[in-house]
């Protein structure tokens, strides 16, 4: 039985609540075709890394030739680990790949490095050819096409990756008519992750709309400003209706203000904050 060291503070996405206790994770079933395995850590070789911002990089890892797909249903994440050097002790951290399951030959992780981030620091130190141990998938919620007429997404900072995963899944399917509005908050314009990709999706697909909001905007900024408020949500979402749903992912203070945090047992808990004020109920909201 291995011991878990202090977890890295890298990209807090997709599995932000519930990762501190491994036993709370719900892994997918073993036997599904794919490179990942829910019962064992497997090693994947780094192909390359690309700088996205001053503290964020995209890391591309190779998938084996005999299993060129991940085996990662939407919406799911994976678990990474590395040995600390103390016998049986590992640093463990979940991340959400930004590539879809049908991507051949590789998967990508977009990782932001915070001060004293152990796992992110480890991954940032990897060179092409180095390997990363991965286990999964951790299935958060299986996406069902056309289940809702409208999906609202509220993301903060690095919480964009599960939203991007779901949005790609919706938009690649011409038979999926789901409307999506994404409210994406950051401190400054330079902190917006995956902006080029998000803008490209919005330009190509009229049923996908992105609304950026900044805490500290420049004088030329024309988007929303400040924290997510009831007025902001009401201006972009159709309201709390039976055929609408909302995903929320971001830093804990934002989660508490927008949707309320998860329960102590890492279940979804009750809806609070902005969404409660607007009439959203527990069955209308999912907290990543």
Coordinates of C-alpha atoms in Angstrom, one line a residue:
X1 CA 0.0 0.0 0.0
X2 CA 1.5 3.3 -1.0
X3 CA 1.4 6.5 0.9
X4 CA 0.2 9.8 -0.5
X5 CA 2.4 12.8 0.0
X6 CA 1.1 16.4 -0.1
X7 CA -0.7 16.9 -3.4
X8 CA 0.5 19.3 -6.0
X9 CA -1.4 22.5 -6.5
X10 CA -1.1 22.4 -10.3
X11 CA -4.2 22.8 -12.5
X12 CA -7.2 22.5 -10.3
X13 CA -9.6 21.3 -12.8
X14 CA -12.2 18.6 -13.4
X15 CA -11.7 16.8 -10.1
X16 CA -11.1 19.8 -7.9
X17 CA -13.1 18.5 -5.0
X18 CA -12.7 15.0 -3.8
X19 CA -9.1 14.5 -5.0
X20 CA -7.6 14.7 -1.5
X21 CA -8.9 11.3 -0.6
X22 CA -8.2 8.7 -3.3
X23 CA -11.0 6.4 -2.1
X24 CA -13.6 9.0 -3.1
X25 CA -12.6 8.8 -6.7
X26 CA -15.0 6.8 -9.0
X27 CA -13.0 5.1 -11.7
X28 CA -14.4 3.8 -15.0
X29 CA -14.8 0.1 -15.6
X30 CA -11.8 -1.9 -16.6
X31 CA -11.9 -3.6 -19.9
X32 CA -13.0 -0.6 -22.0
X33 CA -10.7 -0.2 -25.0
X34 CA -8.2 2.6 -24.4
X35 CA -4.7 3.4 -23.2
X36 CA -5.7 4.3 -19.7
X37 CA -6.5 1.7 -17.0
X38 CA -8.7 2.3 -13.9
X39 CA -6.8 -0.2 -11.8
X40 CA -3.2 0.6 -12.5
X41 CA -0.8 3.4 -13.3
X42 CA 0.7 3.3 -16.8
X43 CA 3.6 5.3 -18.2
X44 CA 3.2 7.7 -21.1
X45 CA 6.1 9.5 -22.9
X46 CA 6.2 13.2 -23.2
X47 CA 6.3 14.2 -26.9
X48 CA 6.6 18.0 -26.5
X49 CA 5.4 21.0 -24.4
X50 CA 4.3 24.4 -25.6
X51 CA 4.2 27.7 -23.6
X52 CA 0.7 29.1 -23.4
X53 CA 1.3 31.9 -20.9
X54 CA 3.9 33.0 -18.4
X55 CA 2.9 30.1 -16.0
X56 CA 0.9 27.7 -18.2
X57 CA 2.0 25.1 -20.7
X58 CA 0.4 22.5 -22.9
X59 CA 2.0 19.0 -22.5
X60 CA 1.5 16.4 -25.2
X61 CA 2.0 12.7 -24.3
X62 CA 2.2 9.8 -26.7
X63 CA -0.4 7.0 -26.7
X64 CA 0.8 3.5 -27.5
X65 CA 0.4 2.3 -31.1
X66 CA -1.7 -0.7 -30.1
X67 CA -4.2 1.5 -28.2
X68 CA -4.2 4.9 -30.0
X69 CA -7.3 6.3 -28.0
X70 CA -7.4 7.2 -24.4
X71 CA -10.6 5.4 -23.3
X72 CA -11.8 8.6 -21.7
X73 CA -15.6 9.3 -21.8
X74 CA -16.9 12.8 -21.5
X75 CA -16.8 14.2 -18.9
X76 CA -13.8 12.5 -17.2
X77 CA -10.4 13.2 -15.8
X78 CA -7.2 11.2 -15.0
X79 CA -4.9 10.8 -12.1
X80 CA -1.1 11.4 -12.3
X81 CA 1.6 10.5 -9.9
X82 CA 5.3 10.5 -9.3
X83 CA 7.5 9.0 -6.5
X84 CA 8.9 11.4 -4.0
X85 CA 12.0 9.4 -3.3
X86 CA 10.7 8.1 0.1
X87 CA 9.8 4.5 -0.1
X88 CA 6.2 3.9 -1.1
X89 CA 5.3 7.7 -1.1
X90 CA 3.8 9.5 -4.1
X91 CA 2.5 12.9 -5.1
X92 CA -0.8 12.4 -6.8
X93 CA -2.9 14.9 -8.8
X94 CA -5.9 14.7 -11.1
X95 CA -6.1 16.6 -14.5
X96 CA -8.6 16.9 -17.3
X97 CA -7.2 16.2 -20.8
X98 CA -8.2 18.8 -23.4
X99 CA -8.1 16.2 -26.2
X100 CA -11.2 14.1 -26.9
X101 CA -11.2 10.3 -26.7
X102 CA -11.2 9.9 -30.5
X103 CA -7.9 11.9 -30.8
X104 CA -5.4 9.5 -32.2
X105 CA -1.8 9.0 -31.0
X106 CA -1.6 11.5 -28.2
X107 CA -3.4 13.3 -25.3
X108 CA -2.8 16.9 -24.1
X109 CA -2.8 18.4 -20.6
X110 CA -2.9 22.2 -20.1
X111 CA -1.2 22.8 -16.7
X112 CA -0.8 26.0 -14.7
X113 CA 2.1 26.1 -12.3
X114 CA 1.4 27.8 -8.9
X115 CA 4.1 28.5 -6.3
X116 CA 5.1 25.3 -4.4
X117 CA 3.0 23.2 -6.8
X118 CA 4.6 19.7 -6.5
X119 CA 2.9 17.8 -9.3
X120 CA 2.9 20.8 -11.7
X121 CA 6.5 21.4 -10.8
X122 CA 7.3 17.8 -11.6
X123 CA 5.5 17.9 -15.0
X124 CA 7.1 21.2 -15.9
X125 CA 10.5 19.6 -15.3
X126 CA 9.9 16.8 -17.8
X127 CA 11.8 16.7 -21.0
X128 CA 10.7 15.1 -24.3
X129 CA 11.1 11.3 -23.9
X130 CA 10.5 11.4 -20.1
X131 CA 7.5 9.5 -18.8
X132 CA 4.5 10.3 -16.6
X133 CA 2.4 7.8 -14.7
X134 CA -1.3 8.0 -15.4
X135 CA -4.4 6.1 -14.1
X136 CA -8.0 6.5 -15.0
X137 CA -10.5 7.5 -16.1
X138 CA -12.3 9.1 -13.3
X139 CA -15.8 9.6 -14.7
X140 CA -17.4 12.8 -13.4
X141 CA -20.6 12.7 -15.3
X142 CA -21.3 11.1 -18.7
X143 CA -22.5 13.5 -21.3
X144 CA -25.7 12.6 -23.1
X145 CA -26.4 14.4 -26.4
X146 CA -29.5 16.6 -26.5
X147 CA -30.5 15.8 -23.0
X148 CA -30.8 19.6 -22.3
X149 CA -31.8 22.4 -24.6
X150 CA -29.3 24.7 -23.0
X151 CA -26.1 24.2 -21.0
X152 CA -24.6 27.1 -19.1
X153 CA -21.0 26.9 -18.2
X154 CA -19.3 29.0 -15.5
X155 CA -15.5 28.6 -15.3
X156 CA -12.8 30.4 -13.4
X157 CA -9.1 30.3 -14.5
X158 CA -7.9 26.8 -14.9
X159 CA -11.5 25.4 -14.4
X160 CA -11.9 25.8 -18.2
X161 CA -10.6 22.4 -19.1
X162 CA -13.6 20.2 -18.3
X163 CA -15.8 22.9 -20.0
X164 CA -13.7 22.7 -23.1
X165 CA -13.9 18.9 -23.0
X166 CA -17.7 18.9 -22.9
X167 CA -18.0 21.7 -25.5
X168 CA -15.9 19.8 -28.0
X169 CA -18.0 16.7 -27.4
X170 CA -21.2 18.6 -28.1
X171 CA -19.9 20.6 -31.1
X172 CA -18.3 17.6 -33.0
X173 CA -21.7 16.0 -33.3
X174 CA -23.9 17.6 -36.0
X175 CA -27.0 15.9 -34.5
X176 CA -26.5 17.5 -31.1
X177 CA -28.5 20.7 -31.0
X178 CA -27.6 21.7 -27.5
X179 CA -27.0 25.5 -27.0
X180 CA -24.0 26.4 -24.9
X181 CA -23.1 29.7 -23.2
X182 CA -19.8 29.8 -21.4
X183 CA -19.0 32.5 -18.8
X184 CA -15.2 32.4 -18.3
X185 CA -13.6 34.5 -15.6
X186 CA -9.9 35.4 -15.2
X187 CA -7.8 38.1 -13.5
X188 CA -6.4 39.7 -16.6
X189 CA -6.7 39.2 -20.4
X190 CA -3.3 37.5 -20.4
X191 CA -4.6 34.8 -18.0
X192 CA -7.3 33.6 -20.4
X193 CA -6.4 29.9 -21.3
X194 CA -7.4 28.2 -24.5
X195 CA -8.7 31.5 -25.9
X196 CA -7.8 30.9 -29.5
X197 CA -9.4 27.5 -29.3
X198 CA -12.6 28.8 -27.6
X199 CA -12.9 31.7 -30.1
X200 CA -12.5 29.3 -33.0
X201 CA -15.3 27.0 -31.7
X202 CA -17.6 30.0 -31.2
X203 CA -16.8 31.3 -34.7
X204 CA -17.5 27.9 -36.3
X205 CA -20.6 26.9 -34.2
X206 CA -23.4 29.4 -33.6
X207 CA -24.8 27.3 -30.8
X208 CA -21.6 28.0 -28.7
X209 CA -21.1 31.4 -27.2
X210 CA -18.2 32.6 -25.0
X211 CA -18.5 35.5 -22.5
X212 CA -15.2 36.6 -20.9
X213 CA -15.1 38.5 -17.6
X214 CA -12.0 40.0 -16.1
X215 CA -11.2 41.1 -12.5
X216 CA -8.6 43.6 -13.7
X217 CA -9.4 44.5 -17.3
X218 CA -7.3 46.9 -19.4
X219 CA -8.8 50.2 -20.6
X220 CA -9.6 48.7 -24.0
X221 CA -11.4 45.7 -22.7
X222 CA -15.0 45.4 -24.1
X223 CA -16.1 42.3 -22.3
X224 CA -17.8 41.7 -18.9
X225 CA -16.0 43.0 -15.8
X226 CA -15.7 41.7 -12.3
X227 CA -16.9 38.6 -10.5
X228 CA -19.8 36.5 -11.7
X229 CA -23.0 38.1 -10.5
X230 CA -26.7 37.2 -10.8
X231 CA -27.1 40.0 -13.4
X232 CA -24.2 38.6 -15.5
X233 CA -25.6 35.1 -15.4
X234 CA -29.1 36.3 -16.2
X235 CA -27.8 38.3 -19.2
X236 CA -26.2 35.2 -20.8
X237 CA -28.3 32.2 -19.6
X238 CA -32.0 31.6 -20.4
X239 CA -32.8 31.0 -16.7
X240 CA -33.6 28.2 -14.4
X241 CA -35.8 26.0 -16.6
X242 CA -36.4 22.2 -16.6
X243 CA -34.6 21.9 -20.0
X244 CA -31.4 23.8 -18.9
X245 CA -28.3 22.7 -17.0
X246 CA -25.3 24.4 -15.5
X247 CA -21.7 23.2 -15.1
X248 CA -19.4 25.1 -12.6
X249 CA -15.6 24.7 -12.2
X250 CA -13.0 27.0 -10.8
X251 CA -11.2 28.1 -7.6
X252 CA -13.0 27.3 -4.4
X253 CA -13.9 30.9 -3.5
X254 CA -15.5 31.2 -6.9
X255 CA -17.3 27.9 -6.5
X256 CA -18.7 28.9 -3.2
X257 CA -19.9 32.3 -4.5
X258 CA -21.5 30.9 -7.7
X259 CA -22.8 27.5 -6.8
X260 CA -21.8 26.6 -3.3
X261 CA -19.0 24.1 -2.6
X262 CA -19.3 20.3 -2.5
X263 CA -20.5 18.5 0.6
X264 CA -18.0 17.1 3.2
X265 CA -18.3 13.6 1.6
X266 CA -17.4 15.2 -1.8
X267 CA -20.9 14.7 -3.2
X268 CA -22.5 17.5 -5.0
X269 CA -24.1 19.1 -2.0
X270 CA -26.8 21.8 -2.1
X271 CA -26.8 24.7 -4.5
X272 CA -25.9 28.0 -3.0
X273 CA -24.7 31.5 -4.0
X274 CA -25.5 33.1 -7.3
X275 CA -27.3 30.1 -8.8
X276 CA -29.5 29.6 -5.8
X277 CA -30.5 33.2 -5.9
X278 CA -31.5 32.7 -9.5
X279 CA -33.7 29.7 -8.7
X280 CA -31.4 26.9 -9.8
X281 CA -31.9 23.6 -7.9
X282 CA -29.6 20.7 -7.2
X283 CA -30.8 18.7 -10.2
X284 CA -29.9 21.7 -12.5
X285 CA -26.3 22.1 -11.5
X286 CA -23.1 20.0 -11.6
X287 CA -19.9 21.0 -9.8
X288 CA -16.7 19.6 -11.2

